[in-house]
CSV table of C-alpha atoms and ligand atoms in Angstrom, one decimal:
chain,number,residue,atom,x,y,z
A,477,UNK,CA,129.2,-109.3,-134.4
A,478,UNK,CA,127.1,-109.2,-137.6
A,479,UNK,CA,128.2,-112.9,-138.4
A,480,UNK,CA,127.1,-113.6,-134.9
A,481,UNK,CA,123.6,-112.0,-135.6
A,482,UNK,CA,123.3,-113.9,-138.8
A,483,UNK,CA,124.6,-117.1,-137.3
A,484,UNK,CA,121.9,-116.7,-134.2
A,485,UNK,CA,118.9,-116.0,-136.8
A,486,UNK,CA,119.7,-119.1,-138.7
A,487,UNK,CA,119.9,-121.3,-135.7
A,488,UNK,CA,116.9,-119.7,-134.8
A,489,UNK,CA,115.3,-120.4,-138.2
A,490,UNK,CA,116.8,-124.0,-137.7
A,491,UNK,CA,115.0,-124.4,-134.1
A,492,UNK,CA,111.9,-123.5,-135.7
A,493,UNK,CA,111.7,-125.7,-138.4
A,494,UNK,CA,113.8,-128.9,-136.9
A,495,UNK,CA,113.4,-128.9,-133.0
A,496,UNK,CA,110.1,-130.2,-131.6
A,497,UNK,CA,111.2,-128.7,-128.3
A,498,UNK,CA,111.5,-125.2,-129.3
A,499,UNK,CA,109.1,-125.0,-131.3
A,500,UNK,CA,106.6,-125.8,-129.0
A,501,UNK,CA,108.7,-123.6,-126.5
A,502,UNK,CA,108.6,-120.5,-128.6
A,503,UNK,CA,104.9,-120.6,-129.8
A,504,UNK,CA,104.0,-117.4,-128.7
A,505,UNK,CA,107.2,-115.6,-128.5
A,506,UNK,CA,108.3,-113.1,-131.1
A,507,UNK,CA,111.5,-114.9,-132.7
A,508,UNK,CA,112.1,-111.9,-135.6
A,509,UNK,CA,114.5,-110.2,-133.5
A,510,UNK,CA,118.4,-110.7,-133.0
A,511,UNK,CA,120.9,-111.1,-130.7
A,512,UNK,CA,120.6,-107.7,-128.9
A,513,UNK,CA,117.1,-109.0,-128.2
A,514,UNK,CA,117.7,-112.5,-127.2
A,515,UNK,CA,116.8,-111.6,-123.6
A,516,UNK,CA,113.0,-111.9,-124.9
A,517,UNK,CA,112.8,-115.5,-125.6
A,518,UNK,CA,112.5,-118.1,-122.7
A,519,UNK,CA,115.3,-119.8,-120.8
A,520,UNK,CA,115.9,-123.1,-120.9
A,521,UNK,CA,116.3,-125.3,-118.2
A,522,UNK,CA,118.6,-128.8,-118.3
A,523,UNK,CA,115.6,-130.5,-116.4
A,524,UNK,CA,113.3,-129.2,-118.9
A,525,UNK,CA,114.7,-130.7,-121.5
A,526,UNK,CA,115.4,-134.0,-119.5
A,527,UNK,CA,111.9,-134.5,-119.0
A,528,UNK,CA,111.2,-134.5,-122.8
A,529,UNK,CA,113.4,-138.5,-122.9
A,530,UNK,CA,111.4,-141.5,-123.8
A,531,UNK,CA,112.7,-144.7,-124.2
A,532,UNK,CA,112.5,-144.0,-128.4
A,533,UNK,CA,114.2,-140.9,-128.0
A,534,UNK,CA,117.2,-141.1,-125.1
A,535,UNK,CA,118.2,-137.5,-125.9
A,536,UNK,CA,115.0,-135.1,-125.2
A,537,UNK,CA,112.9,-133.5,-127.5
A,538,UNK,CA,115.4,-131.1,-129.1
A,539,UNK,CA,117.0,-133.4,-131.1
A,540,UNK,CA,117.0,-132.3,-134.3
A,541,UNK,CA,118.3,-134.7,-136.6
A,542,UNK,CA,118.4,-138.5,-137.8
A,543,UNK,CA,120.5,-141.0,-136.0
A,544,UNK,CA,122.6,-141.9,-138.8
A,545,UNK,CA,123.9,-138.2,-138.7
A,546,UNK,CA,125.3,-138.5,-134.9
A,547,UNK,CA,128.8,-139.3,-135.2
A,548,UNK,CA,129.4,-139.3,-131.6
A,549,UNK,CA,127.2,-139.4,-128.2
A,550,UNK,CA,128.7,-137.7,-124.8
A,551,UNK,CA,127.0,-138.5,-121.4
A,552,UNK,CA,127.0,-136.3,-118.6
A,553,UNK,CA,127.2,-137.4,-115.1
A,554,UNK,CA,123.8,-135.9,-114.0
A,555,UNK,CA,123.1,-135.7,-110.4
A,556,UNK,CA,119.6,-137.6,-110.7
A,557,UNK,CA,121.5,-140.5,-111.4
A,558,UNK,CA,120.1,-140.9,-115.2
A,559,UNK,CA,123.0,-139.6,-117.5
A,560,UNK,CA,122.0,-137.4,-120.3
A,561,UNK,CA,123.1,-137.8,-123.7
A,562,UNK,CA,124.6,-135.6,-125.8
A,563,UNK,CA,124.8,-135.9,-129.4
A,564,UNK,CA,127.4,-134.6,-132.3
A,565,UNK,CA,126.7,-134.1,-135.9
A,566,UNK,CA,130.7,-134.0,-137.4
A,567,UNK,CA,130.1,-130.2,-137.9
A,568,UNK,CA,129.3,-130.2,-134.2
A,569,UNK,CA,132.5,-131.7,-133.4
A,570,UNK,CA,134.4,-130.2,-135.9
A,571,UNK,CA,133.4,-126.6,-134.1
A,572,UNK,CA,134.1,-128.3,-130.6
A,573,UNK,CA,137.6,-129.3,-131.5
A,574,UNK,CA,138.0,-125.5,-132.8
A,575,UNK,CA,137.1,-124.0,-130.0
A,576,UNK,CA,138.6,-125.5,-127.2
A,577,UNK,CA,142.0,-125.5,-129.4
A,578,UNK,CA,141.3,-121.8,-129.1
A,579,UNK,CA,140.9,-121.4,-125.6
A,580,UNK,CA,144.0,-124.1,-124.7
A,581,UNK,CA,146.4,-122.2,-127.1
A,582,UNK,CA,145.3,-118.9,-125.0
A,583,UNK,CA,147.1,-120.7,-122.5
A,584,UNK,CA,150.3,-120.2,-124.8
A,585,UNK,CA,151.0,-123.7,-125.4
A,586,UNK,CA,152.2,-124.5,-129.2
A,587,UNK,CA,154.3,-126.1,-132.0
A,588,UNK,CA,157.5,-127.9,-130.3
A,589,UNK,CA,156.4,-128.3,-126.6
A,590,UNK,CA,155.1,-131.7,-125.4
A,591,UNK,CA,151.8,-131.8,-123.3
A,592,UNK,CA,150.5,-134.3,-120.8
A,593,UNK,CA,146.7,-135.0,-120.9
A,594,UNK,CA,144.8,-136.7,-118.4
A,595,UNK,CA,141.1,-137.1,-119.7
A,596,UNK,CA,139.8,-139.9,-120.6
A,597,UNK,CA,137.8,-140.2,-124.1
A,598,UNK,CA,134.9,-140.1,-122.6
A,599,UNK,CA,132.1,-140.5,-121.4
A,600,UNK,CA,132.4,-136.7,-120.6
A,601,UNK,CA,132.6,-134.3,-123.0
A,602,UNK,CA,136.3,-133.5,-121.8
A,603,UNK,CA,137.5,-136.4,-124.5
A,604,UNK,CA,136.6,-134.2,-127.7
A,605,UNK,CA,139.1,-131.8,-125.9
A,606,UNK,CA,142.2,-134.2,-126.2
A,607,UNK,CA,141.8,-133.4,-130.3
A,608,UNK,CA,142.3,-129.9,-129.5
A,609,UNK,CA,145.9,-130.6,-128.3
A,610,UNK,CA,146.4,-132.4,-132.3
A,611,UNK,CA,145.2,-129.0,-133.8
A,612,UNK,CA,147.1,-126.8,-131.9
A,613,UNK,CA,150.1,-128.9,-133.3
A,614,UNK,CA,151.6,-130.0,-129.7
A,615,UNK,CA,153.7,-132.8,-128.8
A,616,UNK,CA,150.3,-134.8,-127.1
A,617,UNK,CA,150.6,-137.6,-124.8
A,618,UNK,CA,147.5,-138.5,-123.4
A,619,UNK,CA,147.5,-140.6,-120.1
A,620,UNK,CA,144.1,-140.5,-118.7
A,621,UNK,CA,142.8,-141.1,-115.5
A,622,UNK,CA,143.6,-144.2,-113.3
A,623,UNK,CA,147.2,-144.0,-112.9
A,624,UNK,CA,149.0,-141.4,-110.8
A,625,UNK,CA,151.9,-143.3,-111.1
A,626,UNK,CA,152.1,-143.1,-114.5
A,627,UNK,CA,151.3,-139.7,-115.0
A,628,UNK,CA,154.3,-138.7,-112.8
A,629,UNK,CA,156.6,-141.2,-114.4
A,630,UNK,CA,155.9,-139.6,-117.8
A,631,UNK,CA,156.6,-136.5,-116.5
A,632,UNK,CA,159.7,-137.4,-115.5
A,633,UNK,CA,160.6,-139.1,-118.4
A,634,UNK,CA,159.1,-137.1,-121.6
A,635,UNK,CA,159.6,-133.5,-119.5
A,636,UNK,CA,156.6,-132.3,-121.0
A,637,UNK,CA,156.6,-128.2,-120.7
A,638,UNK,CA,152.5,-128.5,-119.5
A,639,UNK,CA,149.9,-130.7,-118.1
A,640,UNK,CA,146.0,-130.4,-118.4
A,641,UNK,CA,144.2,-131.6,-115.1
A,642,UNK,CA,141.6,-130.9,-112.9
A,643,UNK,CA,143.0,-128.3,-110.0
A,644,UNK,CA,141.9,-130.8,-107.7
A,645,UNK,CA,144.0,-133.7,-109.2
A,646,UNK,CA,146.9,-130.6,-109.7
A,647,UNK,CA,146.6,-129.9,-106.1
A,648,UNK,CA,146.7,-134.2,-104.9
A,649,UNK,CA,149.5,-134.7,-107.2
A,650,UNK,CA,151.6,-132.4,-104.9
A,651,UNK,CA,151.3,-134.4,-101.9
A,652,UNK,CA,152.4,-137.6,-103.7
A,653,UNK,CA,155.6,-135.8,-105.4
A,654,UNK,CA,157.9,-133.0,-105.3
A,655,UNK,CA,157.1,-131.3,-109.0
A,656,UNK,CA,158.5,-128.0,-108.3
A,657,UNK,CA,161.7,-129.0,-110.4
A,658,UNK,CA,159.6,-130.9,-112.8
A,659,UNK,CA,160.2,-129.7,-116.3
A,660,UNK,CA,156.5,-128.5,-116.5
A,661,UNK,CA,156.2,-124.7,-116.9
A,662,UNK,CA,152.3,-124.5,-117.8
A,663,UNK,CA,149.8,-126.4,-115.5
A,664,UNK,CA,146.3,-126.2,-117.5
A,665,UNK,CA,143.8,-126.8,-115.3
A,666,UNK,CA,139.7,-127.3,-116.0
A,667,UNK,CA,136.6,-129.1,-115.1
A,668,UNK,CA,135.9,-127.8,-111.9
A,669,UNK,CA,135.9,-123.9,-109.9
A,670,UNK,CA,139.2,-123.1,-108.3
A,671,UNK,CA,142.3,-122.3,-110.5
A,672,UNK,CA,140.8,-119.2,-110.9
A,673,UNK,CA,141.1,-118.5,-106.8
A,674,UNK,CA,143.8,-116.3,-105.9
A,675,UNK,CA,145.1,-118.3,-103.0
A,676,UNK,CA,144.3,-122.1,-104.4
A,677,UNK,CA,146.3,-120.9,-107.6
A,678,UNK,CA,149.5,-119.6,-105.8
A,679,UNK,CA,149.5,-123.1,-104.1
A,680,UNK,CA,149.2,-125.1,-107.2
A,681,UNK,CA,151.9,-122.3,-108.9
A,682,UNK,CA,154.6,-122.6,-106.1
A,683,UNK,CA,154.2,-126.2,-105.6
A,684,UNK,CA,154.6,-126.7,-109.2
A,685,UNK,CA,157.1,-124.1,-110.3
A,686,UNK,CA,154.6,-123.5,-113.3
A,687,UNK,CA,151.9,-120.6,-114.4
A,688,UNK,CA,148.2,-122.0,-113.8
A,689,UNK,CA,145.7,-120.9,-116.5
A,690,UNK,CA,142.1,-122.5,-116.5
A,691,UNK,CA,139.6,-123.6,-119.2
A,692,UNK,CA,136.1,-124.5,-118.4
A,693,UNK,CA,133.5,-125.6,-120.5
A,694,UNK,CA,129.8,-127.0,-119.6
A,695,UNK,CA,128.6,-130.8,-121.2
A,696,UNK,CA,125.7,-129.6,-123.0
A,697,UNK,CA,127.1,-127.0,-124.8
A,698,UNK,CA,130.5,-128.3,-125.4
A,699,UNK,CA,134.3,-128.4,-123.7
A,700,UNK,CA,136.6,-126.0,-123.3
A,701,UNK,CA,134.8,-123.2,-124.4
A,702,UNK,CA,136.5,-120.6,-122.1
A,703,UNK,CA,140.3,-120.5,-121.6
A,704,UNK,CA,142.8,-118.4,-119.7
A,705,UNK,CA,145.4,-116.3,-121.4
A,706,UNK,CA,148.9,-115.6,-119.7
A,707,UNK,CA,147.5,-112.5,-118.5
A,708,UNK,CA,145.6,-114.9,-115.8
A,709,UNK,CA,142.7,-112.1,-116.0
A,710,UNK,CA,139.7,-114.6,-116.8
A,711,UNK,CA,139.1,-117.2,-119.6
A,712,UNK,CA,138.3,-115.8,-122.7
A,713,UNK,CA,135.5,-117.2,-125.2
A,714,UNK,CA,137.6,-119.8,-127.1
A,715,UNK,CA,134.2,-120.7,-128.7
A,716,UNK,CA,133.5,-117.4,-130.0
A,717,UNK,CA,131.0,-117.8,-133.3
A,718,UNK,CA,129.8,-120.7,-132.1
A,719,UNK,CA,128.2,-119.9,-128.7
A,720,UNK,CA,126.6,-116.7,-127.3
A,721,UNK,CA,127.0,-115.5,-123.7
A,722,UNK,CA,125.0,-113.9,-121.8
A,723,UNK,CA,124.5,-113.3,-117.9
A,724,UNK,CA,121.5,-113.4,-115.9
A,725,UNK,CA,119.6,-113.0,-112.1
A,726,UNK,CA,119.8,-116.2,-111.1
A,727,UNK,CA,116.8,-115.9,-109.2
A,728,UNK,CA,114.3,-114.1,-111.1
A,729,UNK,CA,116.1,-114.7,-114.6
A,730,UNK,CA,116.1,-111.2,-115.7
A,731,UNK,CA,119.0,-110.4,-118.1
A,732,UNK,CA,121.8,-108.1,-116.7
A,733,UNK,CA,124.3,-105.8,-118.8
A,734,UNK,CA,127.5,-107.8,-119.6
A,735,UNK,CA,129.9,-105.3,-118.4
A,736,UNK,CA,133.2,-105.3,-116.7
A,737,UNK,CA,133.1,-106.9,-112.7
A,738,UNK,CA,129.4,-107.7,-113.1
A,739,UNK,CA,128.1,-111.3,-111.8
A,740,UNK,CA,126.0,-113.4,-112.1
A,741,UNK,CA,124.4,-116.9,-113.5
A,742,UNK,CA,126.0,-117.5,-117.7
A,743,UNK,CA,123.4,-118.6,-119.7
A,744,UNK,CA,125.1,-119.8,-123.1
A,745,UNK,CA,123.1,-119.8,-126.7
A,746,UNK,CA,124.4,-122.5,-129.3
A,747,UNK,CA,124.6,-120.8,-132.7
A,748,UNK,CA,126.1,-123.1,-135.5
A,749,UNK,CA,124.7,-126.1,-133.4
A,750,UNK,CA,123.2,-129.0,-135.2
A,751,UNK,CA,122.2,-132.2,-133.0
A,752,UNK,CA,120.7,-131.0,-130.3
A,753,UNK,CA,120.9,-127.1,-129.9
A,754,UNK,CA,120.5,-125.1,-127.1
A,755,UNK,CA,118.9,-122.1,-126.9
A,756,UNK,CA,119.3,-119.6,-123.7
A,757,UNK,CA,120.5,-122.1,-121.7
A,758,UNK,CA,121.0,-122.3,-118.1
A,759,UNK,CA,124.7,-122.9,-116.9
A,760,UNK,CA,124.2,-123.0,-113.1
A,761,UNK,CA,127.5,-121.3,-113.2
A,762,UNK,CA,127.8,-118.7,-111.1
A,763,UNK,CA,130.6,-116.1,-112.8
A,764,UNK,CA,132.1,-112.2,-112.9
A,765,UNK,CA,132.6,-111.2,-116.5
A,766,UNK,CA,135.0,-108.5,-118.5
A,767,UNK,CA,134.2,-107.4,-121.4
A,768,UNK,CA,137.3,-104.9,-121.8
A,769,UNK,CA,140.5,-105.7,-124.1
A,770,UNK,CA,143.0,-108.1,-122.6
A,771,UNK,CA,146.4,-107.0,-122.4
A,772,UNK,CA,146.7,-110.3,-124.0
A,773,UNK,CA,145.1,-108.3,-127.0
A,774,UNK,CA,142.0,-110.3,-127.4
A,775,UNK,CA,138.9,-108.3,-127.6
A,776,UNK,CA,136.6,-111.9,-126.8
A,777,UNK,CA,134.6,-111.3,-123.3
A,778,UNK,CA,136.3,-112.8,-120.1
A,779,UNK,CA,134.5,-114.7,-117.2
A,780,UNK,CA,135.9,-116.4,-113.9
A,781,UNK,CA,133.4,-119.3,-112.2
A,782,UNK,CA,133.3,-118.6,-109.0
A,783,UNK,CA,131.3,-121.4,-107.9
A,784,UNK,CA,128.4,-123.5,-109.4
A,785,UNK,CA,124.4,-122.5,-108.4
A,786,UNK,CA,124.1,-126.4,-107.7
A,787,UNK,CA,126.6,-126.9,-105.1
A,788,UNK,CA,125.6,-123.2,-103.4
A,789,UNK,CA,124.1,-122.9,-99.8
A,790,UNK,CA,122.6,-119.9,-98.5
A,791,UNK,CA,123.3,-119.4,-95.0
A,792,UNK,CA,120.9,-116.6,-93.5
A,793,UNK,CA,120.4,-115.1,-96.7
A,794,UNK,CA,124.0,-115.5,-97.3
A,795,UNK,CA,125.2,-117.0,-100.7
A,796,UNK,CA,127.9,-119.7,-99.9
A,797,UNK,CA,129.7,-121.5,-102.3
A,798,UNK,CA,132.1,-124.7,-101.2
A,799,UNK,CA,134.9,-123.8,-103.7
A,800,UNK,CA,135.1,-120.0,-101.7
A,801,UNK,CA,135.2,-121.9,-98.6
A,802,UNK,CA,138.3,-124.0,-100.1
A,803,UNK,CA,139.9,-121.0,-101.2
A,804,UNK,CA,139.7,-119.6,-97.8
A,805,UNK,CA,140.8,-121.9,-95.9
A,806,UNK,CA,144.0,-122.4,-98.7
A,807,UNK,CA,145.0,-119.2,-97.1
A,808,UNK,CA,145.6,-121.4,-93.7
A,809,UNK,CA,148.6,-123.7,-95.4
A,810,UNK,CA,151.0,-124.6,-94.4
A,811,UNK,CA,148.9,-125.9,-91.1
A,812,UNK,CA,145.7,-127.1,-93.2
A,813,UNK,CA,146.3,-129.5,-96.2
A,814,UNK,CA,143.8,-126.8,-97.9
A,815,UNK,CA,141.2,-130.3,-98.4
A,816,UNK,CA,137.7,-129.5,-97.3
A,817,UNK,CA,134.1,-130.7,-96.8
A,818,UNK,CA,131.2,-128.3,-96.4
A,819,UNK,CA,128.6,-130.5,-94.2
A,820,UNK,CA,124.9,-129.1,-94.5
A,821,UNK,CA,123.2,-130.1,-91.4
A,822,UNK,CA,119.8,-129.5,-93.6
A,823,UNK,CA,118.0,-130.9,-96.9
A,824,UNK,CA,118.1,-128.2,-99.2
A,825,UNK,CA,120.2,-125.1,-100.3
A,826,UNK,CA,118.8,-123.0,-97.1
A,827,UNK,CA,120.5,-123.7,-94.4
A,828,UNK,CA,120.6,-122.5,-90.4
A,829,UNK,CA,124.3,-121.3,-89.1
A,830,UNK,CA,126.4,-122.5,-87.9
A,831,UNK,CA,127.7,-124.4,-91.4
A,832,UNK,CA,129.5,-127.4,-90.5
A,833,UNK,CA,132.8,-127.7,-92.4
A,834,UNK,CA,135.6,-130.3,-92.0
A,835,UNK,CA,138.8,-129.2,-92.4
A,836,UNK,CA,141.7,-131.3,-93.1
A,837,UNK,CA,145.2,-130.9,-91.4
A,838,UNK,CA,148.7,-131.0,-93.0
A,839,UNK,CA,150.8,-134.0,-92.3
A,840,UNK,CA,151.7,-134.6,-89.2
A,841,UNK,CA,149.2,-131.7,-88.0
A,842,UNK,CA,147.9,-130.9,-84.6
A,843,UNK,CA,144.5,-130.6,-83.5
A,844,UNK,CA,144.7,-126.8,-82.4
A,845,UNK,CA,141.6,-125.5,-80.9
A,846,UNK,CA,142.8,-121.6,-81.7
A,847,UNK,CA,143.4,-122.7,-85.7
A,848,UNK,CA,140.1,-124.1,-85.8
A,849,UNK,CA,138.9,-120.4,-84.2
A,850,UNK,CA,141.0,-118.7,-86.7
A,851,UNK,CA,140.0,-120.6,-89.7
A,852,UNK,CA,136.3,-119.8,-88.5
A,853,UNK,CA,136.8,-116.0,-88.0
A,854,UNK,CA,138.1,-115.5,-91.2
A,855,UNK,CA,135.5,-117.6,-93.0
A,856,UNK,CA,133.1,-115.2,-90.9
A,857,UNK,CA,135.2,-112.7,-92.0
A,858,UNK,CA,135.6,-113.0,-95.6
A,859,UNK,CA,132.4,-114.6,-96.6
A,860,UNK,CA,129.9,-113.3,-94.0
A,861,UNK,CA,129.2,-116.9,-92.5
A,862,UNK,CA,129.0,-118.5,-89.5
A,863,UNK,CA,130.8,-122.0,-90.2
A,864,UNK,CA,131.5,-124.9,-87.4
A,865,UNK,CA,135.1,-125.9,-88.2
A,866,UNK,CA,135.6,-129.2,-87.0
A,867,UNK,CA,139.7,-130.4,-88.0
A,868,UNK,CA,140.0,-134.0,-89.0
A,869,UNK,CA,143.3,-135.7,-90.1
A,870,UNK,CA,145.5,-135.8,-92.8
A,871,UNK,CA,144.0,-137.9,-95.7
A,872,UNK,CA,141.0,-138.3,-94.0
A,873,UNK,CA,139.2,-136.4,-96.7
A,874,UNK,CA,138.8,-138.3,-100.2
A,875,UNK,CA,140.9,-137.0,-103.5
A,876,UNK,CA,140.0,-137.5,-106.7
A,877,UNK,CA,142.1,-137.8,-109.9
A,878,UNK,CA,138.7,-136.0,-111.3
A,879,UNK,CA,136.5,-133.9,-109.9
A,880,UNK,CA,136.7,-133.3,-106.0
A,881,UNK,CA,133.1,-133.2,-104.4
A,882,UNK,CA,133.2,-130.5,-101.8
A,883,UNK,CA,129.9,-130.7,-100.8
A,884,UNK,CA,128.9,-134.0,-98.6
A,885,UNK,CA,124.8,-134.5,-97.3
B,1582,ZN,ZN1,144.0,-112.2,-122.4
C-alpha cells in the first residue's frame, strides 16, 4: 500500500506539472493528501476530456508528453461516433502487458499449454493484450476476428487447452459446433458483462466442457486489468501498482466504502501512467466488489460487472440492465436460444413499463404464448420489471464475433 501512496503522489506531482487538463481541473483543490483521501479531488468524466480535442491535439488536453514519445495509439469505439485516442509511452505499455499477463495467468493458464486468441491488434486496446499471452510463456496462436471457420478448425487441429473470447462470440460459437469434446479445458472470456452471470456461465461451461473465468478491462485505462481466478469468485486487480480502484454513487458521485458485497459505479486512478493519465476516472461500470482473501490466496480486491451505466434503463425507478435481462432469460434454455434485444419504446435511460424485449427461440422453437408469460413473470420476478416479451425466431437476432449489442433504439 505505501508504494501505492507514493506511486499516487508522484503521478499527482506529474499531473501538476505536465497535464494542462488537471492542472486547470485541480486549481483549487487541496492535492497534498494521499490515497486514503483521493475521494477529495474531482471526478473525471470521458466526455470532459473529449471536449478538450482540437484538430492540433486529437487526444484531449491531458496529454502529457511529446509525440515522438508515443510508441503506440489505441482508438476506442465511442458511441458519439468520433473515436478517442489513446496514447502509450513504452513504459505505458510495458505496465499494460504486465498487468493483463497477471490477470490472464489468474485464470491458470501457463508454460506448456497452447492458447487460442481471437483479438485483433487493434484498433481496441484488446491487441496490447495478445502480448500478455508471450509473457505468461504460453503456446499463443492468435486468430483474430473474421473467421469462425478458422478458429474452430484450429481448435481442432492444435487442441489448444484454452480460448480467449468475448462470451458473446463463446456463446455463437456453440450453435455452429459441438465443442463439448473439444480439447479446450479453459474458456477466457472478456470485453463485455456476462461470464460473470451464474446462469449465462453454466451454458457457456456445459456447452464447452471447460471452466469460464473472465477478465475485463476499460480502453482508457488499459486491457485486462481485472481477471478471474479458478475460484470463479470475481476478477482480481491484475493491474495492481499501476491503477487505483475505487467505487462510487453513481448518481451523486459520493465515494462509498470498498467492502465486501458493496456496489456500485468503479472509478479507476492511473498511477505510473505517462501519456495521458487519468485521474478519478469514471468507468460507467456498474460492479459488486470483495475485498476479502481469495481462497485462490490473493489478497488483490475482487469486482464482478454487472452491467454498464451506459447501456442501463430505469424502468419506474427501477435500474435495468440488458445483460441481467440476458442472464434471465438464459435460465429459459433449452426453449430460448438465450439471444436478446431490450427495445426502449423512449429516448433516454427513463423509460415507461412495459419494456419491450425480443426474445429469440431455440431451433426449431414454437411460438408459445405461456413461455412468453413465463419468461415475463420471472423477469418481473427477479428484476422488479414489467417487460413486453415479444418471441422472434431462431437467428433472427444478430451475433457478433465481438461485442453483442443488447440494447436496440
Ligand atoms: Zn482468487
Amino acid at each position: 500500500m505505501s508504494d501505492e501512496h507514493a506511486s499516487f503522489r508522484e503521478q499527482l506531482a506529474y499531473l501538476l506539472e505536465r497535464s494542462p487538463f488537471y492542472r486547470e481541473k485541480l486549481a483549487g483543490h487541496d492535492t497534498r493528501g494521499g490515497l486514503d483521501s483521493i475521494a477529495r479531488l474531482p471526478l473525471t468524466d470521458k466526455q470532459e476530456v473529449k471536449a478538450t480535442c482540437t484538430p492540433d491535439n486529437p487526444f484531449g488536453a491531458h496529454l502529457c508528453v511529446g509525440r515522438g514519445e508515443i510508441v503506440r495509439i489505441y482508438s476506442t469505439s465511442g458511441t458519439t461516433g468520433t473515436p478517442t485516442y489513446i496514447p502509450l509511452t513504452a513504459d505505458d505499455l510495458e505496465n499494460w502487458v504486465t498487468g493483463s499477463a497477471r490477470s490472464y495467468a489468474a485464470s491458470g493458464i501457463g508454460p506448456g499449454e497452447t492458447v487460442v486468441t481471437t483479438y485483433n491488434a487493434g484498433p481496441f486496446v484488446a491487441g496490447a493484450a495478445l502480448d500478455a499471452f508471450g509473457r505468461i510463456g504460453v503456446t499463443h496462436v492468435p486468430v483474430g476476428t473474421g473467421s469462425s471457420e478458422r478458429l474452430l478448425l484450429a481448435i481442432e487441429q492444435l487442441r489448444p487447452d484454452a480460448v480467449v473470447l468475448t462470451p458473446s462470440y463463446a456463446a455463437y460459437l456453440l450453435e455452429l459446433a459441438d465443442l463439448r469434446g473439444s480439447s479446450v479445458r479453459r474458456v477466457l472470456v472478456a470485453g463485455e458483462p456476462g461470464g460473470g452471470e451464474q446462469a449465462f456461465r453454466a451454458k457457456l461451461e456445459d456447452g464447452w466442457g471447460a471452466r469460464v473465468t473472465e477478465a475485463m478491462g476499460i480502453g482508457d485505462i488499459g486491457p485486462s486489468l481485472w481477471g478471474e481466478c479458478e475460484q470463479q469468485a470475481g476478477m482480481h486487480l491484475g493491474a495492481h501498482g499501476f491503477v487505483h480502484a475505487e467505487l462510487i454513487d453513481p448518481e451523486t458521485g459520493a465515494a462509498r466504502a470498498w467492502e465486501d458485497g458493496a456496489t456500485g459505479e468503479l472509478v479507476l486512478t492511473h498511477l505510473r501512467h505517462r501519456a495521458a493519465p487519468l485521474l478519478r476516472f469514471r468507468t460507467r461500470d456498474h460492479v459488486q466488489v470483495w475485498t476479502s482473501p481469495c481462497a485462490c490466496g490473493r489478497t488483490t480486491p475482487r469486482v464482478r460487472c454487472l452491467g454498464r451505466t451506459d447501456d442501463m434503463l430505469i424502468v419506474r425507478g427501477v435500474n435495468v440492465f440488458p445483460s441481467a435481462v440476458r442472464e434471465v432469460v438464459s435460465g429459459f434454455e433449452p426453449a430460448v436460444s438465450g439471444n436478446i434485444l431490450v427495445k426502449p419504446r423512449g429516448q433516454g435511460v427513463k423509460q415507461e413499463p412495459p419494456l419491450p424485449v425480443a426474445v429469440e427461440l431455440a431451433r426449431d422453437g414454437d411460438a408459445d404464448p405461456e413461455l412468453a408469460a413465463a419468461i415475463r413473470g420471472r423477469l418481473r420476478e427477479v428484476l422488479v420489471v414489467q417487460t413486453d416479451v415479444e418471441l422472434v425466431p431462431f437467428g433472427s437476432l444478430q451475433r457478433s464475433e465481438y461485442k453483442s449489442r443488447l440494447v436496440s433504439r
